Coordinates of C-alpha atoms in Angstrom, one line a residue:
M10 CA -70.1 -111.5 89.1
K11 CA -71.0 -108.7 91.9
K12 CA -67.7 -107.3 91.2
I13 CA -68.6 -106.7 87.4
I14 CA -72.1 -105.2 88.4
K15 CA -70.5 -102.7 90.8
F16 CA -67.9 -101.9 88.3
L17 CA -70.5 -101.5 85.5
S18 CA -72.8 -98.9 87.8
L19 CA -69.5 -97.0 89.2
C20 CA -68.8 -96.6 85.2
L21 CA -72.5 -95.4 84.7
I22 CA -72.2 -93.0 87.6
V23 CA -68.8 -91.5 85.9
H24 CA -70.7 -91.5 82.6
S25 CA -73.6 -89.5 84.0
I26 CA -71.3 -87.0 86.0
N27 CA -69.1 -86.3 82.6
A28 CA -72.3 -86.2 80.8
Q29 CA -73.8 -83.1 83.3
T30 CA -70.5 -81.3 83.7
N31 CA -70.6 -81.1 79.8
K32 CA -74.0 -79.4 79.8
A33 CA -75.0 -76.0 81.4
H34 CA -77.2 -76.2 84.4
N35 CA -80.3 -74.0 86.0
P36 CA -79.9 -71.2 87.1
I37 CA -78.1 -70.1 84.2
I38 CA -77.0 -67.1 86.3
F39 CA -76.9 -67.2 90.2
A40 CA -77.3 -63.6 90.3
D41 CA -79.9 -60.7 90.6
V42 CA -80.8 -60.6 86.8
P43 CA -84.4 -60.2 86.6
D44 CA -87.1 -59.1 84.2
A45 CA -84.9 -60.6 81.4
S46 CA -85.6 -59.7 77.5
M47 CA -83.5 -61.3 75.0
V48 CA -82.7 -61.1 71.3
R49 CA -80.5 -62.8 68.8
V50 CA -78.6 -61.0 66.1
G51 CA -76.8 -63.9 64.0
D52 CA -74.9 -66.0 66.6
T53 CA -74.8 -63.6 69.2
Y54 CA -77.9 -63.2 71.7
Y55 CA -78.4 -59.9 73.5
M56 CA -80.3 -59.6 77.0
S57 CA -81.6 -56.6 79.0
S58 CA -82.7 -56.4 82.8
T59 CA -83.7 -54.6 85.6
T60 CA -81.9 -52.5 88.0
M61 CA -84.4 -50.0 89.2
H62 CA -82.7 -47.8 91.9
V63 CA -79.1 -48.4 90.9
N64 CA -77.3 -46.7 88.2
P65 CA -76.1 -46.8 85.4
G66 CA -79.3 -48.5 84.6
V67 CA -80.8 -51.1 82.1
P68 CA -77.5 -53.5 81.4
I69 CA -77.3 -54.9 78.2
M70 CA -75.5 -58.4 78.2
K71 CA -74.4 -60.7 75.4
S72 CA -73.6 -64.3 74.7
K73 CA -72.6 -66.6 72.4
D74 CA -74.1 -69.5 74.0
L75 CA -77.2 -68.4 76.1
V76 CA -75.4 -69.5 79.0
N77 CA -72.6 -67.4 79.7
W78 CA -73.1 -63.5 79.5
E79 CA -71.1 -60.3 80.1
I80 CA -72.1 -56.7 80.6
I81 CA -71.4 -54.7 77.3
S82 CA -73.1 -51.5 78.2
Y83 CA -75.9 -49.6 79.8
C84 CA -79.2 -47.6 78.4
Y85 CA -78.7 -44.6 80.7
E86 CA -76.1 -43.2 83.2
T87 CA -78.9 -42.0 85.2
L88 CA -82.8 -41.5 84.5
G89 CA -82.9 -37.8 85.6
K90 CA -82.9 -35.5 88.5
G91 CA -84.7 -35.0 91.4
D92 CA -84.9 -35.5 95.2
V93 CA -86.0 -39.5 95.0
L94 CA -83.2 -40.1 92.3
D95 CA -80.5 -38.1 94.3
L96 CA -81.3 -39.3 97.7
E97 CA -82.3 -35.6 98.6
N98 CA -84.2 -34.1 101.5
G99 CA -84.7 -37.9 103.1
K100 CA -86.1 -39.1 99.5
N101 CA -85.5 -42.2 97.4
M102 CA -86.4 -44.2 94.8
Y103 CA -85.6 -47.8 96.4
G104 CA -87.4 -50.7 94.7
R105 CA -88.8 -48.2 92.1
G106 CA -86.6 -46.3 89.3
S107 CA -86.9 -48.2 86.1
W108 CA -88.7 -51.6 85.8
A109 CA -88.9 -54.4 83.3
S110 CA -87.2 -53.8 80.0
C111 CA -87.6 -55.2 76.4
I112 CA -85.0 -55.3 73.5
R113 CA -85.7 -55.8 69.9
Y114 CA -83.7 -55.4 66.9
H115 CA -85.0 -53.9 64.0
N116 CA -83.6 -52.7 60.7
D117 CA -80.0 -53.1 61.9
T118 CA -80.8 -50.9 65.3
F119 CA -81.3 -52.4 68.7
Y120 CA -84.2 -51.1 70.7
V121 CA -84.8 -51.1 74.4
S122 CA -88.1 -50.1 76.1
T123 CA -88.8 -49.5 79.6
F124 CA -90.5 -47.3 82.0
S125 CA -90.6 -45.8 85.4
A126 CA -93.2 -44.8 87.5
T127 CA -91.0 -42.7 89.4
T128 CA -90.6 -40.3 86.5
G129 CA -94.0 -41.2 85.1
K130 CA -92.1 -41.7 81.5
T131 CA -92.0 -44.2 78.9
Y132 CA -88.3 -44.8 77.3
I133 CA -87.1 -46.3 74.3
F134 CA -83.6 -46.5 73.8
S135 CA -81.6 -47.0 70.6
T136 CA -78.3 -47.9 69.1
K137 CA -76.5 -49.6 66.3
N138 CA -73.7 -51.1 68.1
P139 CA -74.4 -51.4 71.6
E140 CA -70.5 -52.2 72.7
K141 CA -69.2 -49.5 70.9
E142 CA -72.0 -46.6 70.3
P143 CA -74.1 -44.9 73.1
W144 CA -78.0 -45.4 73.4
Q145 CA -79.8 -42.7 72.1
K146 CA -82.7 -41.7 74.3
I147 CA -86.5 -41.2 73.7
E148 CA -88.8 -40.3 76.7
F149 CA -92.8 -39.5 76.5
E150 CA -95.4 -39.8 78.9
P151 CA -97.2 -42.0 80.3
S152 CA -95.4 -44.7 82.0
Y153 CA -96.6 -47.8 80.2
H154 CA -96.2 -50.3 83.1
D155 CA -93.9 -53.9 81.7
N156 CA -94.5 -52.7 78.2
T157 CA -92.8 -54.6 75.1
I158 CA -92.1 -52.7 72.0
F159 CA -93.0 -55.0 68.8
F160 CA -92.0 -54.0 65.4
D161 CA -94.8 -55.9 63.0
D162 CA -93.9 -57.0 59.5
D163 CA -96.2 -54.1 57.8
G164 CA -94.3 -51.4 59.5
K165 CA -96.5 -50.7 62.3
V166 CA -94.5 -50.5 65.9
Y167 CA -96.9 -51.6 68.5
M168 CA -96.7 -51.3 72.6
I169 CA -98.4 -53.4 74.9
W170 CA -98.8 -53.1 78.7
A171 CA -100.5 -53.2 82.0
A172 CA -101.3 -55.8 84.5
G173 CA -104.6 -58.3 84.0
K174 CA -105.8 -56.3 81.8
L175 CA -103.6 -55.7 78.7
N176 CA -103.5 -52.7 76.6
I177 CA -102.1 -51.9 73.2
V178 CA -101.1 -48.9 71.3
E179 CA -99.5 -48.2 68.2
L180 CA -96.4 -45.7 68.2
K181 CA -95.6 -43.0 65.9
E182 CA -93.0 -43.7 63.2
D183 CA -90.5 -42.2 64.7
L184 CA -91.3 -43.7 68.2
T185 CA -91.6 -40.4 70.2
G186 CA -95.2 -40.9 71.2
V187 CA -98.3 -43.0 70.5
K188 CA -100.6 -42.3 67.6
E189 CA -103.7 -40.6 68.6
N190 CA -106.8 -42.9 68.8
T191 CA -104.8 -46.1 68.7
Q192 CA -105.4 -47.1 72.5
R193 CA -107.2 -50.0 73.3
V194 CA -108.0 -53.2 75.3
L195 CA -105.7 -56.3 73.8
I196 CA -107.0 -58.9 76.3
E197 CA -109.5 -58.0 78.9
N198 CA -108.4 -60.7 81.3
A199 CA -105.1 -62.4 80.5
S200 CA -104.8 -63.8 83.8
A201 CA -107.9 -66.1 82.8
P202 CA -105.8 -69.4 81.9
A203 CA -104.2 -69.3 85.2
G204 CA -107.9 -69.4 87.3
D205 CA -110.2 -66.7 88.9
N206 CA -108.5 -66.3 92.0
I207 CA -105.4 -64.3 91.1
M208 CA -102.9 -62.6 93.5
L209 CA -100.8 -61.1 90.5
G210 CA -102.5 -59.9 87.3
A211 CA -101.0 -61.0 84.2
E212 CA -97.8 -58.5 83.4
G213 CA -94.3 -58.5 82.0
S214 CA -95.6 -58.7 78.5
Q215 CA -93.2 -60.0 75.7
L216 CA -94.5 -60.4 72.1
F217 CA -93.4 -62.3 69.8
K218 CA -94.2 -63.6 66.4
V219 CA -93.4 -66.9 65.0
N220 CA -94.3 -68.5 61.9
G221 CA -97.1 -65.6 60.9
K222 CA -98.7 -66.2 64.6
Y223 CA -98.5 -63.8 67.7
Y224 CA -97.4 -65.1 70.6
L225 CA -97.9 -63.2 73.9
F226 CA -95.8 -64.2 77.3
N227 CA -97.0 -62.9 80.5
I228 CA -96.6 -63.9 84.2
T229 CA -99.6 -64.1 86.7
W230 CA -99.7 -65.6 90.2
P231 CA -102.6 -67.3 91.5
R232 CA -103.6 -66.9 94.9
G233 CA -102.1 -69.8 97.4
G234 CA -100.3 -71.2 93.9
M235 CA -96.7 -70.1 92.4
R236 CA -95.6 -67.6 89.7
T237 CA -97.3 -68.8 86.3
V238 CA -96.4 -68.7 82.6
V239 CA -99.2 -67.5 80.7
I240 CA -99.1 -67.6 77.0
H241 CA -101.7 -66.2 74.5
R242 CA -101.7 -66.9 70.7
A243 CA -103.5 -65.0 67.5
D244 CA -103.3 -65.5 64.1
N245 CA -104.0 -61.2 63.8
I246 CA -102.5 -58.7 66.2
N247 CA -106.0 -57.5 66.8
G248 CA -107.0 -61.0 67.7
P249 CA -109.0 -62.9 68.8
W250 CA -106.2 -64.4 71.7
E251 CA -106.7 -67.7 73.0
G252 CA -104.8 -68.4 76.3
R253 CA -103.5 -71.2 78.1
L254 CA -100.7 -72.3 81.0
G255 CA -97.4 -72.2 79.7
L256 CA -95.4 -73.3 82.7
Q257 CA -96.3 -73.9 86.3
D258 CA -93.0 -75.2 88.2
L259 CA -90.7 -73.6 91.1
G260 CA -92.2 -70.4 90.6
V261 CA -89.9 -69.8 87.5
A262 CA -91.7 -67.5 85.1
Q263 CA -91.8 -64.3 83.3
G264 CA -89.9 -64.0 80.0
G265 CA -90.3 -65.2 76.5
L266 CA -88.6 -66.9 73.6
I267 CA -85.5 -67.5 72.0
D268 CA -84.4 -69.7 68.9
T269 CA -80.8 -70.6 68.3
P270 CA -78.8 -70.6 64.8
D271 CA -79.5 -74.4 64.4
G272 CA -83.0 -74.1 65.1
R273 CA -83.8 -75.2 68.5
W274 CA -85.9 -73.2 70.8
F275 CA -86.1 -72.1 74.6
S276 CA -87.5 -69.9 77.1
Y277 CA -85.8 -67.5 79.2
L278 CA -87.3 -67.1 82.5
F279 CA -86.5 -66.1 86.4
R280 CA -86.8 -67.4 89.6
D281 CA -87.4 -65.6 93.1
Y282 CA -84.6 -67.3 95.2
G283 CA -84.6 -65.0 98.6
G284 CA -81.9 -62.9 99.2
V285 CA -79.7 -63.3 96.2
G286 CA -82.4 -62.2 94.4
R287 CA -84.2 -63.3 91.0
I288 CA -81.9 -65.3 89.1
P289 CA -82.5 -66.5 85.6
Y290 CA -83.5 -70.0 84.3
I291 CA -83.4 -71.5 80.4
V292 CA -85.9 -73.7 79.7
P293 CA -86.3 -76.1 76.4
V294 CA -89.0 -75.5 74.2
K295 CA -90.8 -77.7 71.9
W296 CA -93.8 -77.0 69.2
E297 CA -97.0 -78.8 69.4
D298 CA -99.8 -77.9 67.4
G299 CA -98.4 -74.6 66.9
W300 CA -97.9 -74.0 70.8
P301 CA -94.7 -73.3 72.6
I302 CA -94.1 -76.2 75.3
L303 CA -92.3 -75.2 78.0
G304 CA -89.8 -77.4 80.1
E305 CA -89.8 -81.4 80.0
D306 CA -92.9 -82.8 81.1
G307 CA -94.0 -79.8 82.3
K308 CA -90.7 -79.1 84.5
V309 CA -87.9 -77.1 84.8
P310 CA -85.1 -79.5 83.9
Q311 CA -81.9 -79.1 86.1
Y312 CA -79.4 -79.4 83.2
L313 CA -79.5 -78.1 79.7
D314 CA -78.3 -79.4 76.1
L315 CA -75.9 -76.1 76.0
P316 CA -72.5 -75.3 76.8
P317 CA -71.6 -75.6 80.5
N318 CA -71.6 -72.6 82.6
K319 CA -68.3 -70.9 83.5
S320 CA -67.8 -68.5 86.2
L321 CA -69.9 -65.3 86.5
I322 CA -66.4 -63.6 87.0
P323 CA -65.8 -61.4 85.1
G324 CA -68.8 -61.4 83.0
I325 CA -71.5 -60.2 85.9
V326 CA -69.6 -59.5 88.5
N327 CA -65.8 -59.0 89.2
S328 CA -62.7 -57.8 91.1
D329 CA -61.0 -54.7 91.1
D330 CA -57.7 -53.3 92.0
F331 CA -58.7 -50.0 90.8
D332 CA -55.4 -49.7 89.0
R333 CA -56.3 -47.5 86.1
K334 CA -54.1 -46.7 82.8
E335 CA -54.6 -43.7 80.7
N336 CA -57.2 -44.9 78.6
D337 CA -59.1 -47.3 80.9
E338 CA -62.8 -46.6 81.7
D339 CA -62.9 -45.2 85.5
L340 CA -65.2 -48.0 86.2
S341 CA -65.6 -51.4 84.9
L342 CA -69.4 -52.1 83.9
V343 CA -69.8 -54.5 86.9
W344 CA -70.2 -51.4 89.2
Q345 CA -73.5 -49.5 89.6
W346 CA -74.1 -46.5 92.1
N347 CA -77.0 -46.5 94.7
H348 CA -79.2 -44.0 93.3
N349 CA -77.7 -40.9 91.4
P350 CA -73.9 -40.5 92.1
D351 CA -72.0 -37.0 92.5
N352 CA -69.3 -37.3 90.4
S353 CA -67.3 -34.7 92.0
L354 CA -66.8 -36.7 95.0
W355 CA -65.1 -39.9 93.6
S356 CA -62.0 -40.8 92.0
V357 CA -59.8 -43.6 90.6
R358 CA -57.2 -41.4 89.3
E359 CA -56.2 -39.0 92.4
R360 CA -54.3 -42.0 94.1
K361 CA -53.0 -44.8 92.0
G362 CA -54.6 -47.9 92.3
Y363 CA -57.1 -46.8 94.8
L364 CA -60.7 -45.9 94.9
R365 CA -61.4 -42.4 96.6
L366 CA -64.6 -41.8 98.1
K367 CA -64.6 -38.4 99.8
T368 CA -67.6 -36.7 101.6
G369 CA -69.5 -33.6 100.4
R370 CA -72.8 -33.3 102.7
I371 CA -73.9 -34.6 106.0
D372 CA -76.2 -37.7 106.4
T373 CA -77.6 -39.4 109.1
A374 CA -78.8 -42.8 107.6
F375 CA -76.5 -45.2 105.7
V376 CA -79.6 -45.8 103.3
Q377 CA -79.6 -42.0 102.5
A378 CA -76.0 -41.6 101.9
K379 CA -74.4 -40.7 98.5
N380 CA -71.8 -42.8 96.3
T381 CA -72.1 -46.2 97.6
L382 CA -70.5 -48.1 95.2
T383 CA -72.2 -51.5 94.1
Q384 CA -72.2 -54.7 92.7
R385 CA -74.3 -57.9 92.9
T386 CA -73.5 -60.9 95.5
I387 CA -73.5 -64.4 93.8
G388 CA -74.6 -67.9 94.7
P389 CA -74.5 -70.4 95.8
V390 CA -72.0 -69.0 98.1
S391 CA -69.8 -65.6 97.5
T392 CA -67.4 -63.7 99.3
G393 CA -66.6 -59.7 98.9
S394 CA -63.5 -58.4 100.5
T395 CA -61.5 -54.9 100.8
M396 CA -58.8 -53.0 102.3
L397 CA -59.4 -49.4 103.4
D398 CA -57.2 -46.8 104.2
V399 CA -58.7 -44.1 106.7
S400 CA -55.8 -41.9 107.1
N401 CA -57.9 -38.8 106.2
M402 CA -61.5 -39.3 107.6
K403 CA -63.1 -36.4 109.5
D404 CA -64.6 -36.7 112.9
G405 CA -68.2 -38.6 112.5
D406 CA -67.1 -40.3 109.0
F407 CA -68.3 -43.7 108.9
A408 CA -66.7 -45.9 105.6
G409 CA -66.5 -49.4 104.9
L410 CA -68.1 -52.6 103.4
C411 CA -71.8 -53.3 103.3
L412 CA -74.2 -56.0 101.9
L413 CA -76.9 -53.4 100.8
Q414 CA -80.8 -54.0 101.0
K415 CA -83.4 -52.8 103.3
E416 CA -82.3 -55.4 106.2
F417 CA -78.4 -54.3 105.4
G418 CA -75.6 -55.5 107.3
L419 CA -72.0 -53.7 107.2
V420 CA -68.6 -53.5 108.7
G421 CA -66.5 -50.2 108.5
V422 CA -64.6 -47.6 110.8
K423 CA -66.2 -44.7 112.8
N424 CA -64.2 -41.8 113.6
D425 CA -65.7 -40.7 116.8
N426 CA -63.8 -37.7 118.3
G427 CA -60.7 -38.6 116.9
N428 CA -61.1 -42.2 118.0
K429 CA -61.4 -44.8 115.2
K430 CA -63.2 -48.2 116.0
I431 CA -64.3 -51.1 113.9
V432 CA -68.2 -51.3 113.9
M433 CA -70.4 -53.9 112.4
V434 CA -74.1 -52.7 112.3
S435 CA -77.2 -54.8 111.4
A436 CA -80.7 -53.4 110.1
A437 CA -82.4 -56.5 110.7
G438 CA -86.0 -55.9 112.7
E439 CA -86.5 -52.6 114.0
G440 CA -83.7 -50.9 112.4
P441 CA -80.0 -50.1 112.3
K442 CA -78.0 -51.4 115.2
E443 CA -74.3 -51.4 116.3
L444 CA -73.8 -55.3 117.1
A445 CA -70.0 -54.8 118.1
T446 CA -67.1 -52.4 118.1
V447 CA -63.5 -53.0 118.4
P448 CA -60.8 -50.1 118.8
L449 CA -58.7 -49.5 115.6
N450 CA -55.3 -48.0 116.3
Q451 CA -54.0 -48.0 112.7
N452 CA -55.1 -46.6 109.3
K453 CA -55.4 -49.8 107.5
V454 CA -57.9 -52.3 107.8
Y455 CA -59.3 -55.3 106.0
F456 CA -62.9 -56.4 105.7
K457 CA -65.1 -59.0 104.0
A458 CA -68.7 -60.5 103.9
E459 CA -69.3 -64.2 103.3
C460 CA -72.6 -64.8 101.9
D461 CA -74.4 -68.3 101.8
F462 CA -77.5 -68.6 99.5
R463 CA -77.5 -72.3 99.3
D464 CA -81.2 -73.4 99.4
K465 CA -81.8 -70.2 100.5
T466 CA -79.9 -70.3 103.3
D467 CA -79.6 -66.0 103.0
K468 CA -76.8 -65.8 106.2
A469 CA -73.7 -63.5 106.0
H470 CA -70.8 -63.1 108.2
F471 CA -68.4 -60.0 108.6
F472 CA -65.1 -60.2 109.5
Y473 CA -62.1 -57.6 109.8
S474 CA -58.2 -58.2 109.8
L475 CA -55.5 -55.9 110.6
D476 CA -52.7 -57.8 108.6
G477 CA -55.2 -59.1 105.6
L478 CA -54.2 -62.5 106.6
S479 CA -55.8 -63.3 109.9
W480 CA -59.4 -62.6 110.0
T481 CA -61.6 -62.2 113.1
P482 CA -65.5 -62.5 112.7
I483 CA -67.4 -59.5 114.4
G484 CA -71.1 -59.2 115.1
E485 CA -73.3 -61.5 114.4
T486 CA -74.5 -63.5 111.4
I487 CA -77.2 -61.3 109.2
N488 CA -80.1 -63.0 107.4
M489 CA -80.7 -61.4 104.1
P490 CA -84.4 -61.5 103.3
Y491 CA -85.5 -60.3 99.8
T492 CA -88.0 -57.4 100.8
L493 CA -90.1 -55.4 98.1
P494 CA -89.2 -52.1 99.6
H495 CA -85.9 -52.7 98.0
F496 CA -87.0 -55.1 95.0
M497 CA -83.5 -56.2 94.7
G498 CA -81.0 -58.7 95.8
Y499 CA -78.4 -57.8 98.2
R500 CA -75.5 -56.0 96.6
Y501 CA -71.8 -55.6 97.9
G502 CA -70.9 -52.0 98.5
L503 CA -68.1 -49.7 99.3
F504 CA -69.3 -46.6 101.1
N505 CA -68.3 -43.7 102.8
Y506 CA -70.5 -40.6 104.5
A507 CA -70.3 -37.8 106.8
T508 CA -72.5 -37.2 110.0
K509 CA -70.5 -34.0 111.2
H510 CA -68.0 -32.6 108.9
V511 CA -67.7 -32.4 105.1
G512 CA -64.4 -32.9 103.1
G513 CA -63.1 -36.1 104.6
Y514 CA -62.1 -39.1 102.4
V515 CA -61.2 -42.8 102.3
D516 CA -59.2 -44.8 99.8
F517 CA -60.3 -48.4 99.0
D518 CA -57.1 -50.3 97.6
Y519 CA -59.5 -53.4 96.3
F520 CA -62.5 -55.1 95.9
H521 CA -62.2 -58.9 95.5
I522 CA -65.0 -61.2 95.0
S523 CA -64.9 -64.8 95.1
E524 CA -67.0 -68.0 94.8
E525 CA -66.0 -69.2 98.3
I526 CA -66.6 -68.7 101.8
S527 CA -64.1 -69.9 104.5
K528 CA -66.6 -72.5 105.9
M529 CA -65.7 -74.5 102.5
K530 CA -62.3 -74.5 102.7

């Protein structure tokens, strides 16, 4: 009898594991994809997100199942010009640039609205086909914080924005600005359902209309508590509005509603998760008395009744051998530049199968250097690696592989009076420090960085190799804290900058990213 019981228990465990592996799990993307906004068109979902100081900006992703996403375009190449956008004269826009966006579909056209306190403007981008046609840009002043654009059934177009006290305005028919005398307060205190002691006023507005009712989603943060979803509803956009708590679990918040072709409802949200960034979650929604009820018994489920997650590679991040055919794009969509690039100082065509980064000015600090090419780190663990040819460096040049955030870490090659050396740098604490140096007597060297985000471990290790086979750790383990000055998860980056003379260059043979680290093997 005991053997039968053990056998049956084993069968139940195996069945449970098999059932879970056939379902999606949260987070749906273990990478920095914050402030998501979604829309469904037919059987395809589209999502926009925040990328702030990296360009191109406002990525557009698509999915057939709400779980597995790929980047298909960006709304803009650059927001504009200026010292803070161009990393000129010691200025930068870390943690700023463009923030939360809103994607909508109206009259066979996709619209994405966003804003930038850096430029002081509100932006509306539009296209008929986000995969094959460019986005057209409208811009106007002022900058409407965390705005949501909304096309109502009567043809009017609204924008809701701000934090705590939420405002609404009607837009002109051509969306080029606001109609005069239409601005007013929509909700005096949108944080009220979460209590009186609020640290972050309700923001991140996303407005929806379901069965004739208006539903407004916001995020707020009670002092001493966690990020919280607040929902208001009204029968008329002019109110009155009634509000309630939508979800208060794990700090998962900010987002909105999405339905499936077969009539199911979900809410898309994100969670702060340390050094990897703000990662997207999906929670089921059921309707009770005209209210969307988020989660399962008020909790964020680990598993979802959706198709299982596949690898993020190649949808959100991807390896790159820089081997371009004649009609290929120079850079795949997983890549973004730190701030505005100087496109005259990089190439994937000048040397076949290599990314060439050239120097064009003198820089004294890594975070102020132009043309650092980045893509997201991913969790729970990941490794980024590259091979670098340093034959054409000039004296004072510094090039290599980084993990970019305020407290960055990097490993690279410095050319010091004709003597090349491998250097590991950490910017933890008071500022950048060289933690280790190794003489380099050859022109090809391999680097890798391993990231561990499991349970918010947020640690990284750097390695170098002289043959690509045998790896040697260098320097110290770095911590990867999520800091507000950069307001972004850690990103892998390839860099090269000059400290003495311009005109040198380096060639990167490849960048490979994997979902393993050496300690797992």
